[in-house]
Amino acid sequence: TRVRSSAASDVYKRQMYVTAPARDRTEVWTANIDGSNPVKIATGESLATTNWAPDSFHLAFVVSQHGAIDKPYTVGADGSDLHQIPWSSGNIFNLLWTRDQKSLSITGFEKDSAVPTTWKANPDGSGQEKIGGDCGNIAEISPNGQYLIGAVWAGERTGIYEFSIAEKKCIPLLPGVATFQSEFAPDGKSLLYAIPSEHEVTIYRAGWQNGKLTGPPQVAVKLPFAVPFSSGGNGYDFARDLSSVVYARRAGHADLYLLSQK
């Protein structure tokens, strides 16, 4: 399951997630933060959630098929206003709106490339312009729209990075930090990121202003249970005000067989 939380007037009330009811079928759903009022948005072979729009009603998801270019869509939380974003570059990792919803940031992988690239586009997906690449998997935009925050999950470059749109430059922020993504606090003056472990998860807060950290990371909250780092995508998410945490609980079953030899 992949989960994202959504804020509206500082009240976190919705989530989106992916279910896998069959081996070759996945579904994108939305629901209230407590799981009530579930709405099935789409069904396909391989679907992935990306992000909520700042209006806390629209969201984006991606349809993938083996050997084909990904197809990104935007839609309302009730399934209305479905719109396909034109795309021809390859696989998509994330789609983000700026805070004013006047432009999109799309991060993906060009054909035969393992390095993520980021494009800027109009809200309907037109006017796509490549603005940078190789700065982690972008999952957040600064409140002023000038910086994109990404993460590298593993390897020598593990850490949190930012991409300066004005300078077209990738800047290491927190090298060595292994997290799926980071988010800005509601006031935009700090970054929040979670470090899951075997028995607990710690959410850290790092002061940030105008593209620079303003102090060392501090523990914001510790949760006395484990959450998965990933589960076919991000396995957890939390509200910017830390009022809610949503995560995937791994479950499954095994079939046992008796083989007798005659």
XYZ file of N, CA and C in Angstrom:
786
model
N 0.834 -1.189 0.000
C 0.000 0.000 0.000
C 0.868 1.237 0.000
N 0.480 2.220 -0.769
C 1.179 3.497 -0.765
C 0.234 4.551 -0.200
N 0.736 5.412 0.631
C -0.148 6.341 1.312
C 0.374 7.763 1.200
N -0.533 8.693 1.126
C -0.212 10.113 1.154
C -1.283 10.804 1.973
N -0.896 11.739 2.787
C -1.889 12.495 3.526
C -2.093 13.853 2.872
N -3.240 14.451 3.122
C -3.582 15.713 2.484
C -4.090 16.698 3.511
N -3.691 17.960 3.368
C -4.125 18.993 4.312
C -5.113 19.927 3.662
N -6.097 20.340 4.420
C -7.040 21.362 3.971
C -7.332 22.254 5.163
N -6.994 23.519 5.061
C -7.172 24.457 6.164
C -6.513 23.921 7.437
N -5.301 23.325 7.267
C -4.515 22.787 8.370
C -5.178 21.600 9.054
N -6.246 21.051 8.468
C -6.876 19.860 9.021
C -6.603 18.703 8.063
N -5.895 17.706 8.535
C -5.526 16.590 7.673
C -6.667 15.587 7.642
N -7.287 15.456 6.488
C -8.523 14.690 6.451
C -8.590 13.613 5.383
N -7.647 13.555 4.434
C -7.732 12.562 3.372
C -6.419 11.828 3.196
N -6.521 10.645 2.630
C -5.351 9.877 2.239
C -5.637 9.197 0.917
N -4.577 8.895 0.178
C -4.708 8.062 -1.011
C -3.755 6.883 -0.851
N -4.117 5.785 -1.478
C -3.305 4.590 -1.307
C -3.564 3.627 -2.450
N -2.683 2.645 -2.567
C -2.787 1.626 -3.606
C -3.027 0.276 -2.946
N -3.973 -0.482 -3.475
C -4.196 -1.853 -3.030
C -3.852 -2.809 -4.162
N -3.602 -4.056 -3.805
C -3.279 -5.083 -4.799
C -4.204 -6.274 -4.584
N -5.438 -6.214 -5.086
C -6.393 -7.300 -4.869
C -6.052 -8.578 -5.632
N -5.202 -8.478 -6.640
C -4.768 -9.649 -7.401
C -3.338 -9.423 -7.871
N -2.679 -10.493 -8.277
C -1.272 -10.382 -8.650
C -1.067 -9.444 -9.827
N -2.008 -9.396 -10.743
C -1.864 -8.570 -11.936
C -2.827 -7.379 -11.940
N -3.296 -6.986 -10.756
C -4.228 -5.854 -10.708
C -3.979 -5.010 -9.450
N -3.904 -3.708 -9.636
C -3.796 -2.778 -8.517
C -4.882 -1.719 -8.649
N -5.179 -1.060 -7.533
C -6.232 -0.042 -7.515
C -5.779 1.158 -6.701
N -6.113 2.351 -7.169
C -5.886 3.577 -6.408
C -7.189 3.954 -5.707
N -7.099 4.205 -4.406
C -8.249 4.583 -3.597
C -7.966 5.879 -2.857
N -9.018 6.598 -2.516
C -8.933 7.686 -1.558
C -9.880 7.362 -0.406
N -9.605 7.955 0.742
C -10.466 7.759 1.910
C -10.204 8.881 2.892
N -11.091 9.028 3.844
C -10.814 9.942 4.937
C -9.627 9.421 5.735
N -9.022 10.277 6.526
C -7.815 9.892 7.240
C -8.063 8.717 8.177
N -9.324 8.530 8.620
C -9.646 7.407 9.498
C -10.091 6.168 8.729
N -9.993 6.215 7.389
C -10.353 5.074 6.558
C -11.795 5.050 6.100
N -12.617 5.968 6.590
C -14.019 6.005 6.188
C -14.182 6.640 4.816
N -15.340 6.440 4.211
C -15.687 6.989 2.902
C -14.659 6.635 1.823
N -14.338 5.353 1.644
C -13.385 4.977 0.605
C -13.983 5.140 -0.794
N -13.162 5.614 -1.728
C -13.581 5.811 -3.120
C -12.519 5.193 -4.033
N -12.927 4.259 -4.890
C -11.988 3.682 -5.850
C -11.823 4.643 -7.019
N -10.588 5.047 -7.268
C -10.296 6.033 -8.304
C -9.970 5.376 -9.640
N -9.158 4.329 -9.615
C -8.734 3.708 -10.875
C -8.284 2.270 -10.620
N -8.332 1.456 -11.671
C -7.875 0.072 -11.634
C -6.953 -0.165 -12.817
N -5.871 -0.906 -12.609
C -4.955 -1.191 -13.701
C -3.934 -2.236 -13.307
N -3.082 -2.574 -14.244
C -2.059 -3.599 -14.002
C -1.071 -3.145 -12.942
N -0.610 -1.886 -13.039
C 0.354 -1.358 -12.082
C 0.121 0.139 -11.920
N -0.429 0.534 -10.784
C -0.734 1.935 -10.499
C 0.130 2.433 -9.355
N 0.383 3.727 -9.344
C 1.170 4.338 -8.267
C 0.592 5.705 -7.941
N 0.576 6.034 -6.658
C 0.177 7.372 -6.249
C 1.372 8.313 -6.372
N 1.099 9.606 -6.489
C 2.172 10.606 -6.407
C 1.818 11.589 -5.288
N 1.137 12.712 -5.596
C 0.881 13.702 -4.563
C -0.496 14.325 -4.661
N -0.886 14.969 -3.549
C -2.086 15.804 -3.514
C -1.750 17.198 -4.017
N -2.716 17.831 -4.666
C -2.589 19.234 -5.029
C -2.805 20.082 -3.775
N -2.313 21.314 -3.752
C -2.524 22.181 -2.594
C -3.990 22.441 -2.266
N -4.908 22.237 -3.227
C -6.318 22.433 -2.913
C -6.889 21.289 -2.077
N -6.047 20.261 -1.809
C -6.418 19.120 -0.973
C -7.579 18.307 -1.537
N -7.898 18.526 -2.798
C -8.963 17.755 -3.431
C -8.440 16.974 -4.633
N -7.625 17.596 -5.461
C -7.070 16.901 -6.619
C -5.812 16.129 -6.231
N -5.579 15.051 -6.967
C -4.413 14.220 -6.733
C -3.902 13.716 -8.073
N -2.708 13.149 -8.058
C -2.128 12.601 -9.283
C -1.737 11.147 -9.048
N -1.913 10.332 -10.083
C -1.475 8.948 -10.025
C -0.916 8.558 -11.388
N -0.221 7.427 -11.426
C 0.476 6.997 -12.639
C 0.048 5.575 -12.983
N -0.228 5.352 -14.262
C -0.544 4.023 -14.786
C 0.690 3.502 -15.526
N 1.161 2.332 -15.128
C 2.333 1.726 -15.765
C 1.957 0.396 -16.393
N 2.567 0.112 -17.515
C 2.422 -1.176 -18.179
C 3.790 -1.625 -18.648
N 4.038 -2.919 -18.560
C 5.349 -3.443 -18.920
C 5.700 -3.079 -20.361
N 6.872 -2.471 -20.528
C 7.350 -2.126 -21.856
C 6.737 -0.870 -22.452
N 5.891 -0.170 -21.694
C 5.219 1.028 -22.218
C 5.601 2.253 -21.390
N 5.410 3.422 -21.971
C 5.664 4.676 -21.269
C 4.558 4.914 -20.247
N 4.927 5.395 -19.075
C 3.946 5.665 -18.031
C 2.921 6.706 -18.475
N 1.715 6.601 -17.903
C 0.646 7.557 -18.180
C 0.213 8.225 -16.877
N 0.541 9.515 -16.689
C 0.124 10.201 -15.465
C -1.261 10.827 -15.627
N -2.016 10.840 -14.525
C -3.353 11.414 -14.521
C -3.518 12.305 -13.296
N -4.379 13.313 -13.422
C -4.867 14.055 -12.270
C -6.364 13.810 -12.166
N -6.884 13.846 -10.934
C -8.287 13.514 -10.713
C -8.722 14.092 -9.378
N -10.022 14.285 -9.202
C -10.556 14.707 -7.923
C -10.645 13.538 -6.962
N -10.684 13.833 -5.666
C -10.719 12.782 -4.650
C -11.996 11.950 -4.711
N -13.027 12.464 -5.383
C -14.272 11.706 -5.536
C -14.355 11.007 -6.887
N -13.241 11.010 -7.647
C -13.198 10.366 -8.958
C -13.584 11.262 -10.111
N -13.951 12.503 -9.842
C -14.357 13.435 -10.894
C -13.140 14.133 -11.502
N -13.377 14.797 -12.634
C -12.363 15.656 -13.265
C -11.088 14.893 -13.616
N -11.240 13.684 -14.180
C -10.083 12.886 -14.583
C -9.422 13.514 -15.805
N -8.106 13.680 -15.754
C -7.382 14.324 -16.851
C -6.034 13.647 -17.029
N -5.737 13.199 -18.245
C -4.444 12.596 -18.532
C -3.423 13.672 -18.867
N -2.271 13.593 -18.224
C -1.170 14.520 -18.493
C -0.348 13.981 -19.658
N -0.126 14.758 -20.708
C 0.690 14.267 -21.828
C 2.107 13.952 -21.353
N 2.602 12.804 -21.788
C 3.930 12.377 -21.324
C 4.516 11.398 -22.329
N 5.814 11.573 -22.653
C 6.433 10.705 -23.650
C 7.880 10.368 -23.308
N 8.294 10.624 -22.061
C 9.717 10.503 -21.727
C 10.122 9.217 -21.032
N 9.189 8.412 -20.504
C 9.577 7.176 -19.836
C 8.821 6.978 -18.542
N 9.499 6.423 -17.541
C 8.874 6.150 -16.257
C 8.803 7.407 -15.392
N 7.746 7.519 -14.600
C 7.550 8.679 -13.737
C 7.701 8.270 -12.282
N 8.437 9.070 -11.523
C 8.522 8.849 -10.084
C 7.514 9.701 -9.327
N 7.418 10.971 -9.662
C 6.552 11.849 -8.889
C 6.046 13.010 -9.727
N 4.899 13.527 -9.303
C 4.315 14.707 -9.917
C 3.871 15.629 -8.785
N 4.350 16.870 -8.819
C 4.084 17.832 -7.749
C 3.505 19.111 -8.319
N 2.579 19.710 -7.590
C 2.110 21.049 -7.908
C 2.899 22.065 -7.081
N 3.120 23.256 -7.624
C 3.616 24.352 -6.805
C 2.498 24.796 -5.870
N 2.834 25.565 -4.831
C 1.839 25.928 -3.824
C 0.681 26.742 -4.425
N 0.957 27.514 -5.494
C -0.107 28.297 -6.130
C -0.834 27.523 -7.230
N -0.430 26.271 -7.454
C -1.013 25.381 -8.466
C -0.932 25.944 -9.881
N 0.066 26.798 -10.130
C 0.226 27.373 -11.457
C 1.216 26.602 -12.315
N 1.903 25.634 -11.735
C 2.812 24.814 -12.531
C 3.024 23.473 -11.851
N 3.565 22.530 -12.632
C 3.847 21.178 -12.154
C 5.348 20.914 -12.199
N 5.792 20.074 -11.306
C 7.142 19.530 -11.362
C 7.005 18.021 -11.529
N 7.614 17.484 -12.568
C 7.520 16.054 -12.863
C 8.916 15.454 -12.824
N 9.108 14.438 -12.016
C 10.390 13.743 -11.944
C 10.220 12.335 -12.490
N 11.099 11.962 -13.386
C 11.013 10.643 -13.990
C 12.340 10.201 -14.563
N 12.294 9.123 -15.301
C 13.499 8.544 -15.870
C 13.343 8.463 -17.388
N 14.253 9.109 -18.081
C 14.221 9.028 -19.534
C 14.575 7.614 -19.975
N 14.207 7.260 -21.193
C 14.414 5.920 -21.704
C 15.870 5.498 -21.578
N 16.080 4.294 -21.025
C 17.401 3.696 -20.874
C 18.306 4.484 -19.931
N 17.720 5.274 -19.027
C 18.510 6.028 -18.055
C 18.086 5.659 -16.644
N 19.062 5.525 -15.741
C 18.779 5.246 -14.334
C 18.902 6.500 -13.485
N 19.123 7.635 -14.129
C 19.282 8.907 -13.426
C 17.985 9.700 -13.516
N 17.390 10.104 -12.392
C 16.132 10.859 -12.449
C 16.321 12.245 -13.032
N 15.354 12.651 -13.832
C 15.346 13.973 -14.461
C 14.072 14.702 -14.040
N 14.144 16.018 -13.937
C 12.987 16.803 -13.509
C 12.585 17.788 -14.598
N 11.273 17.851 -14.833
C 10.701 18.770 -15.813
C 9.744 19.740 -15.110
N 9.582 20.911 -15.680
C 8.570 21.872 -15.250
C 7.504 21.922 -16.330
N 6.225 22.051 -15.940
C 5.139 22.047 -16.914
C 3.988 22.913 -16.420
N 3.081 23.235 -17.337
C 1.852 23.923 -16.975
C 0.923 22.960 -16.233
N -0.116 23.466 -15.556
C -1.008 22.587 -14.794
C -1.651 21.478 -15.612
N -1.847 21.700 -16.927
C -2.445 20.660 -17.769
C -1.389 19.745 -18.389
N -0.114 19.944 -18.023
C 0.968 19.118 -18.540
C 1.632 19.649 -19.788
N 1.113 20.721 -20.349
C 1.711 21.299 -21.559
C 2.952 22.118 -21.197
N 3.717 22.478 -22.231
C 4.883 23.323 -22.027
C 5.973 22.693 -21.194
N 6.175 21.379 -21.332
C 7.179 20.705 -20.508
C 8.590 21.166 -20.866
N 9.350 21.476 -19.815
C 10.715 21.975 -19.981
C 11.632 21.265 -18.997
N 12.675 20.621 -19.491
C 13.627 19.947 -18.621
C 14.431 21.002 -17.861
N 14.454 20.881 -16.518
C 15.151 21.892 -15.718
C 16.337 21.325 -14.952
N 16.461 20.014 -14.853
C 17.601 19.459 -14.136
C 17.488 17.967 -13.967
N 18.484 17.413 -13.286
C 18.464 15.973 -13.079
C 19.503 15.517 -12.077
N 19.463 14.233 -11.773
C 20.412 13.582 -10.878
C 20.473 14.279 -9.515
N 19.287 14.581 -8.964
C 19.235 15.218 -7.648
C 18.269 14.447 -6.736
N 18.289 13.147 -6.857
C 17.406 12.331 -6.045
C 15.997 12.291 -6.599
N 15.149 11.594 -5.896
C 13.753 11.487 -6.299
C 12.965 12.624 -5.646
N 12.646 13.637 -6.440
C 12.026 14.854 -5.935
C 10.641 14.565 -5.374
N 10.380 15.018 -4.136
C 9.095 14.755 -3.501
C 8.520 15.971 -2.786
N 9.177 17.130 -2.892
C 8.705 18.317 -2.185
C 9.181 19.575 -2.888
N 8.357 20.619 -2.821
C 8.694 21.926 -3.369
C 8.660 22.936 -2.236
N 9.651 23.820 -2.179
C 9.677 24.827 -1.125
C 8.487 25.771 -1.269
N 8.042 26.403 -0.185
C 6.884 27.301 -0.243
C 7.024 28.404 -1.285
N 8.260 28.894 -1.516
C 8.447 29.954 -2.512
C 8.633 29.407 -3.926
N 8.608 28.092 -4.078
C 8.717 27.486 -5.401
C 10.096 27.516 -6.010
N 11.113 27.886 -5.246
C 12.450 28.041 -5.799
C 13.346 26.823 -5.609
N 12.932 25.902 -4.746
C 13.770 24.741 -4.464
C 12.940 23.462 -4.515
N 13.530 22.410 -5.045
C 12.925 21.082 -5.071
C 13.733 20.186 -4.134
N 13.050 19.470 -3.260
C 13.723 18.627 -2.274
C 13.569 17.170 -2.680
N 14.679 16.452 -2.726
C 14.658 15.054 -3.125
C 15.492 14.194 -2.197
N 15.444 12.900 -2.419
C 16.201 11.965 -1.588
C 16.780 10.855 -2.446
N 17.976 10.435 -2.081
C 18.595 9.224 -2.629
C 18.529 8.193 -1.521
N 17.899 7.042 -1.785
C 17.560 6.098 -0.732
C 18.704 5.185 -0.324
N 19.628 4.905 -1.237
C 20.677 3.930 -0.933
C 21.909 4.209 -1.791
N 23.021 3.596 -1.410
C 24.240 3.759 -2.183
C 25.135 4.854 -1.641
N 26.176 5.155 -2.391
C 27.167 6.133 -1.947
C 26.582 7.534 -1.783
N 25.541 7.852 -2.526
C 24.975 9.208 -2.479
C 23.730 9.294 -1.587
N 23.517 8.310 -0.730
C 22.358 8.342 0.161
C 22.284 9.685 0.897
N 21.092 10.267 0.919
C 20.925 11.532 1.623
C 19.762 12.341 1.085
N 19.568 13.530 1.664
C 18.544 14.480 1.232
C 19.236 15.602 0.471
N 18.661 15.945 -0.685
C 19.247 16.962 -1.554
C 18.194 18.013 -1.900
N 18.687 19.164 -2.358
C 17.781 20.171 -2.898
C 18.294 20.631 -4.250
N 17.357 20.948 -5.129
C 17.698 21.461 -6.445
C 17.281 22.922 -6.517
N 18.240 23.810 -6.742
C 17.956 25.232 -6.895
C 17.534 25.482 -8.331
N 16.274 25.904 -8.514
C 15.770 26.142 -9.864
C 16.498 27.314 -10.513
N 16.780 28.355 -9.754
C 17.452 29.533 -10.307
C 18.876 29.211 -10.748
N 19.596 28.442 -9.927
C 20.991 28.121 -10.233
C 21.135 26.847 -11.053
N 20.007 26.080 -11.177
C 20.044 24.780 -11.852
C 21.168 23.918 -11.270
N 21.151 23.824 -9.942
C 22.237 23.170 -9.221
C 21.683 22.251 -8.148
N 22.279 21.071 -8.020
C 21.892 20.121 -6.980
C 22.813 20.303 -5.782
N 22.213 20.472 -4.592
C 22.967 20.807 -3.391
C 22.700 19.754 -2.314
N 23.744 19.101 -1.759
C 23.527 18.166 -0.656
C 23.060 18.923 0.589
N 22.004 18.431 1.214
C 21.523 19.029 2.453
C 21.886 18.181 3.665
N 21.524 16.905 3.612
C 21.764 15.995 4.728
C 22.350 14.694 4.187
N 23.650 14.679 3.884
C 24.285 13.463 3.359
C 24.186 12.317 4.363
N 23.992 11.125 3.846
C 23.965 9.945 4.689
C 22.622 9.631 5.313
N 21.648 10.528 5.207
C 20.326 10.296 5.786
C 19.513 9.406 4.846
N 19.099 8.248 5.339
C 18.327 7.302 4.527
C 16.850 7.449 4.859
N 16.141 8.208 4.069
C 14.709 8.409 4.250
C 14.033 8.379 2.896
N 12.748 8.058 2.883
C 12.059 7.971 1.598
C 11.797 9.356 1.033
N 11.430 10.299 1.893
C 11.122 11.648 1.435
C 11.141 12.582 2.632
N 11.167 13.885 2.362
C 11.076 14.887 3.414
C 9.986 15.880 3.047
N 9.463 16.560 4.047
C 8.383 17.517 3.836
C 8.671 18.783 4.624
N 8.158 19.913 4.124
C 8.283 21.155 4.863
C 7.229 21.219 5.961
N 7.615 21.734 7.119
C 6.660 22.004 8.181
C 5.685 23.081 7.699
N 4.524 23.229 8.351
C 3.517 24.202 7.884
C 4.046 25.625 7.718
N 5.001 26.046 8.563
C 5.525 27.414 8.445
C 6.625 27.537 7.403
N 7.032 26.431 6.779
C 8.049 26.459 5.745
C 9.451 26.728 6.240
N 9.665 26.702 7.567
C 10.969 27.051 8.128
C 11.770 25.841 8.583
N 11.279 24.660 8.308
C 12.036 23.457 8.650
C 11.592 22.300 7.782
N 12.499 21.345 7.632
C 12.220 20.111 6.910
C 11.982 18.993 7.911
N 11.028 18.131 7.601
C 10.724 16.981 8.429
C 11.026 15.713 7.636
N 11.643 14.747 8.268
C 11.891 13.471 7.602
C 11.895 12.356 8.635
N 11.512 11.173 8.211
C 11.377 10.027 9.109
C 12.473 9.004 8.847
N 12.968 8.414 9.924
C 13.934 7.323 9.833
C 13.304 6.088 10.476
N 12.750 5.182 9.684
C 12.183 3.953 10.253
C 13.296 3.001 10.681
N 13.051 2.262 11.764
C 13.972 1.227 12.199
C 13.170 -0.027 12.528
N 13.822 -1.022 13.087
C 13.167 -2.314 13.314
C 12.044 -2.231 14.336
N 12.198 -1.346 15.329
C 11.222 -1.310 16.422
C 10.520 0.032 16.586
N 10.975 1.080 15.924
C 10.379 2.402 16.092
C 10.665 3.259 14.871
N 10.057 4.420 14.838
C 10.343 5.388 13.774
C 10.556 6.749 14.428
N 11.605 7.434 13.995
C 11.927 8.753 14.528
C 11.746 9.785 13.433
N 10.992 10.832 13.725
C 10.813 11.936 12.789
C 11.675 13.097 13.267
N 12.522 13.569 12.375
C 13.448 14.658 12.694
C 12.979 15.963 12.070
N 13.401 17.060 12.693
C 13.133 18.398 12.183
C 14.473 19.121 11.992
N 14.697 19.652 10.786
C 15.920 20.399 10.494
C 15.539 21.802 10.027
N 16.016 22.818 10.722
C 15.711 24.191 10.343
C 16.197 24.496 8.935
N 15.397 25.245 8.176
C 15.721 25.543 6.770
C 15.222 26.938 6.416
N 16.014 27.680 5.660
C 15.584 28.999 5.193
C 16.399 29.390 3.969
N 15.709 29.830 2.929
C 16.355 30.315 1.702
C 17.400 29.346 1.156
N 17.060 28.059 1.172
C 17.937 27.074 0.562
C 19.041 26.542 1.446
N 19.083 26.954 2.722
C 20.150 26.505 3.608
C 19.578 26.011 4.939
N 20.278 25.028 5.516
C 19.909 24.573 6.849
C 20.320 25.620 7.866
N 19.492 25.813 8.887
C 19.778 26.824 9.906
C 20.180 26.204 11.242
N 20.351 24.919 11.269
C 20.763 24.249 12.498
C 20.756 22.751 12.312
N 21.342 22.022 13.258
C 21.385 20.559 13.151
C 20.003 19.957 13.355
N 19.750 18.781 12.791
C 18.452 18.123 12.973
C 18.183 17.818 14.444
N 16.924 17.955 14.837
C 16.483 17.641 16.190
C 15.349 16.623 16.110
N 15.228 15.782 17.117
C 14.129 14.819 17.158
C 12.821 15.573 17.364
N 11.872 15.382 16.451
C 10.559 16.014 16.578
C 9.590 15.115 17.318
N 9.616 13.825 16.990
C 8.737 12.865 17.660
C 9.270 11.454 17.427
N 9.075 10.581 18.426
C 9.408 9.169 18.269
C 8.130 8.358 18.400
N 7.954 7.415 17.491
C 6.786 6.551 17.511
C 7.223 5.161 17.938
N 6.564 4.576 18.938
C 7.023 3.299 19.501
C 6.560 2.079 18.725
N 6.588 2.156 17.408
C 6.253 1.012 16.571
C 6.997 1.153 15.261
N 7.111 0.070 14.546
C 7.862 0.082 13.288
C 6.937 0.333 12.111
N 7.460 0.987 11.099
C 6.749 1.149 9.831
C 7.709 0.742 8.720
N 7.201 0.244 7.609
C 8.093 -0.153 6.512
C 8.663 1.070 5.804
N 9.939 1.007 5.444
C 10.550 2.087 4.663
C 9.839 2.224 3.324
N 9.581 1.088 2.700
C 8.864 1.094 1.430
C 8.003 -0.154 1.349
N 6.981 -0.074 0.518
C 6.088 -1.215 0.294
C 5.544 -1.101 -1.124
N 6.410 -1.334 -2.093
C 6.057 -1.107 -3.489
C 6.044 0.372 -3.814
N 6.575 1.185 -2.950
C 6.549 2.648 -2.996
C 6.747 3.099 -1.557
N 6.416 4.338 -1.268
C 6.590 4.757 0.130
C 5.642 3.962 1.026
N 6.182 3.427 2.110
C 5.374 2.623 3.012
C 4.754 3.413 4.135
N 4.993 4.712 4.171
C 4.472 5.555 5.238
C 4.357 7.003 4.769
N 3.630 7.797 5.497
C 3.597 9.240 5.286
C 3.093 9.870 6.575
N 3.364 11.142 6.751
C 2.901 11.836 7.944
C 2.467 13.250 7.579
N 1.560 13.794 8.383
C 1.060 15.146 8.153
C 2.146 16.166 8.488
N 2.129 17.275 7.801
C 3.141 18.309 8.013
C 3.154 18.822 9.451
N 1.993 18.810 10.105
C 1.935 19.266 11.495
C 2.126 18.112 12.477
N 2.454 16.929 11.956
C 2.717 15.730 12.753
C 1.495 15.265 13.545
N 0.320 15.673 13.098
C -0.904 15.267 13.792
C -1.330 13.854 13.429
N -0.892 13.359 12.273
C -1.306 12.034 11.812
C -0.151 11.332 11.123
N -0.110 10.029 11.285
C 0.841 9.179 10.574
C 0.045 8.058 9.928
N 0.316 7.791 8.666
C -0.320 6.680 7.975
C 0.783 5.769 7.447
N 0.564 4.464 7.523
C 1.606 3.544 7.058
C 0.976 2.236 6.629
N 1.729 1.503 5.849
C 1.269 0.205 5.347
C 1.668 -0.877 6.330
N 0.715 -1.711 6.690
C 1.016 -2.856 7.535
C 1.125 -4.083 6.647
N 2.313 -4.644 6.599
C 2.520 -5.792 5.717
C 1.689 -6.982 6.186
N 1.073 -7.639 5.239
C 0.283 -8.830 5.547
C 0.388 -9.780 4.355
N 0.031 -11.020 4.593
C 0.094 -11.973 3.495
C -0.314 -13.353 3.981
N -0.239 -14.316 3.099
C -0.565 -15.676 3.486
C 0.307 -16.629 2.684
N 0.412 -17.831 3.181
C 1.192 -18.853 2.490
C 0.337 -20.104 2.347
N 0.463 -20.767 1.229
C -0.226 -22.040 1.004
C 0.758 -23.183 1.251
N 0.366 -24.142 2.072
C 1.210 -25.291 2.387
C 0.719 -26.511 1.617
N 1.645 -27.258 1.071
C 1.309 -28.440 0.297
C 2.049 -29.659 0.864
N 1.415 -30.803 0.784
C 2.038 -32.067 1.175
C 2.335 -32.858 -0.087
N 3.595 -33.148 -0.273
C 4.027 -33.934 -1.434
C 4.393 -35.320 -0.934
N 3.621 -36.291 -1.342
C 3.898 -37.665 -0.912
C 4.435 -38.467 -2.087
N 5.333 -39.347 -1.788
C 5.976 -40.158 -2.826
C 5.440 -41.595 -2.731
N 4.870 -42.073 -3.815
C 4.295 -43.414 -3.824
C 5.290 -44.427 -4.377
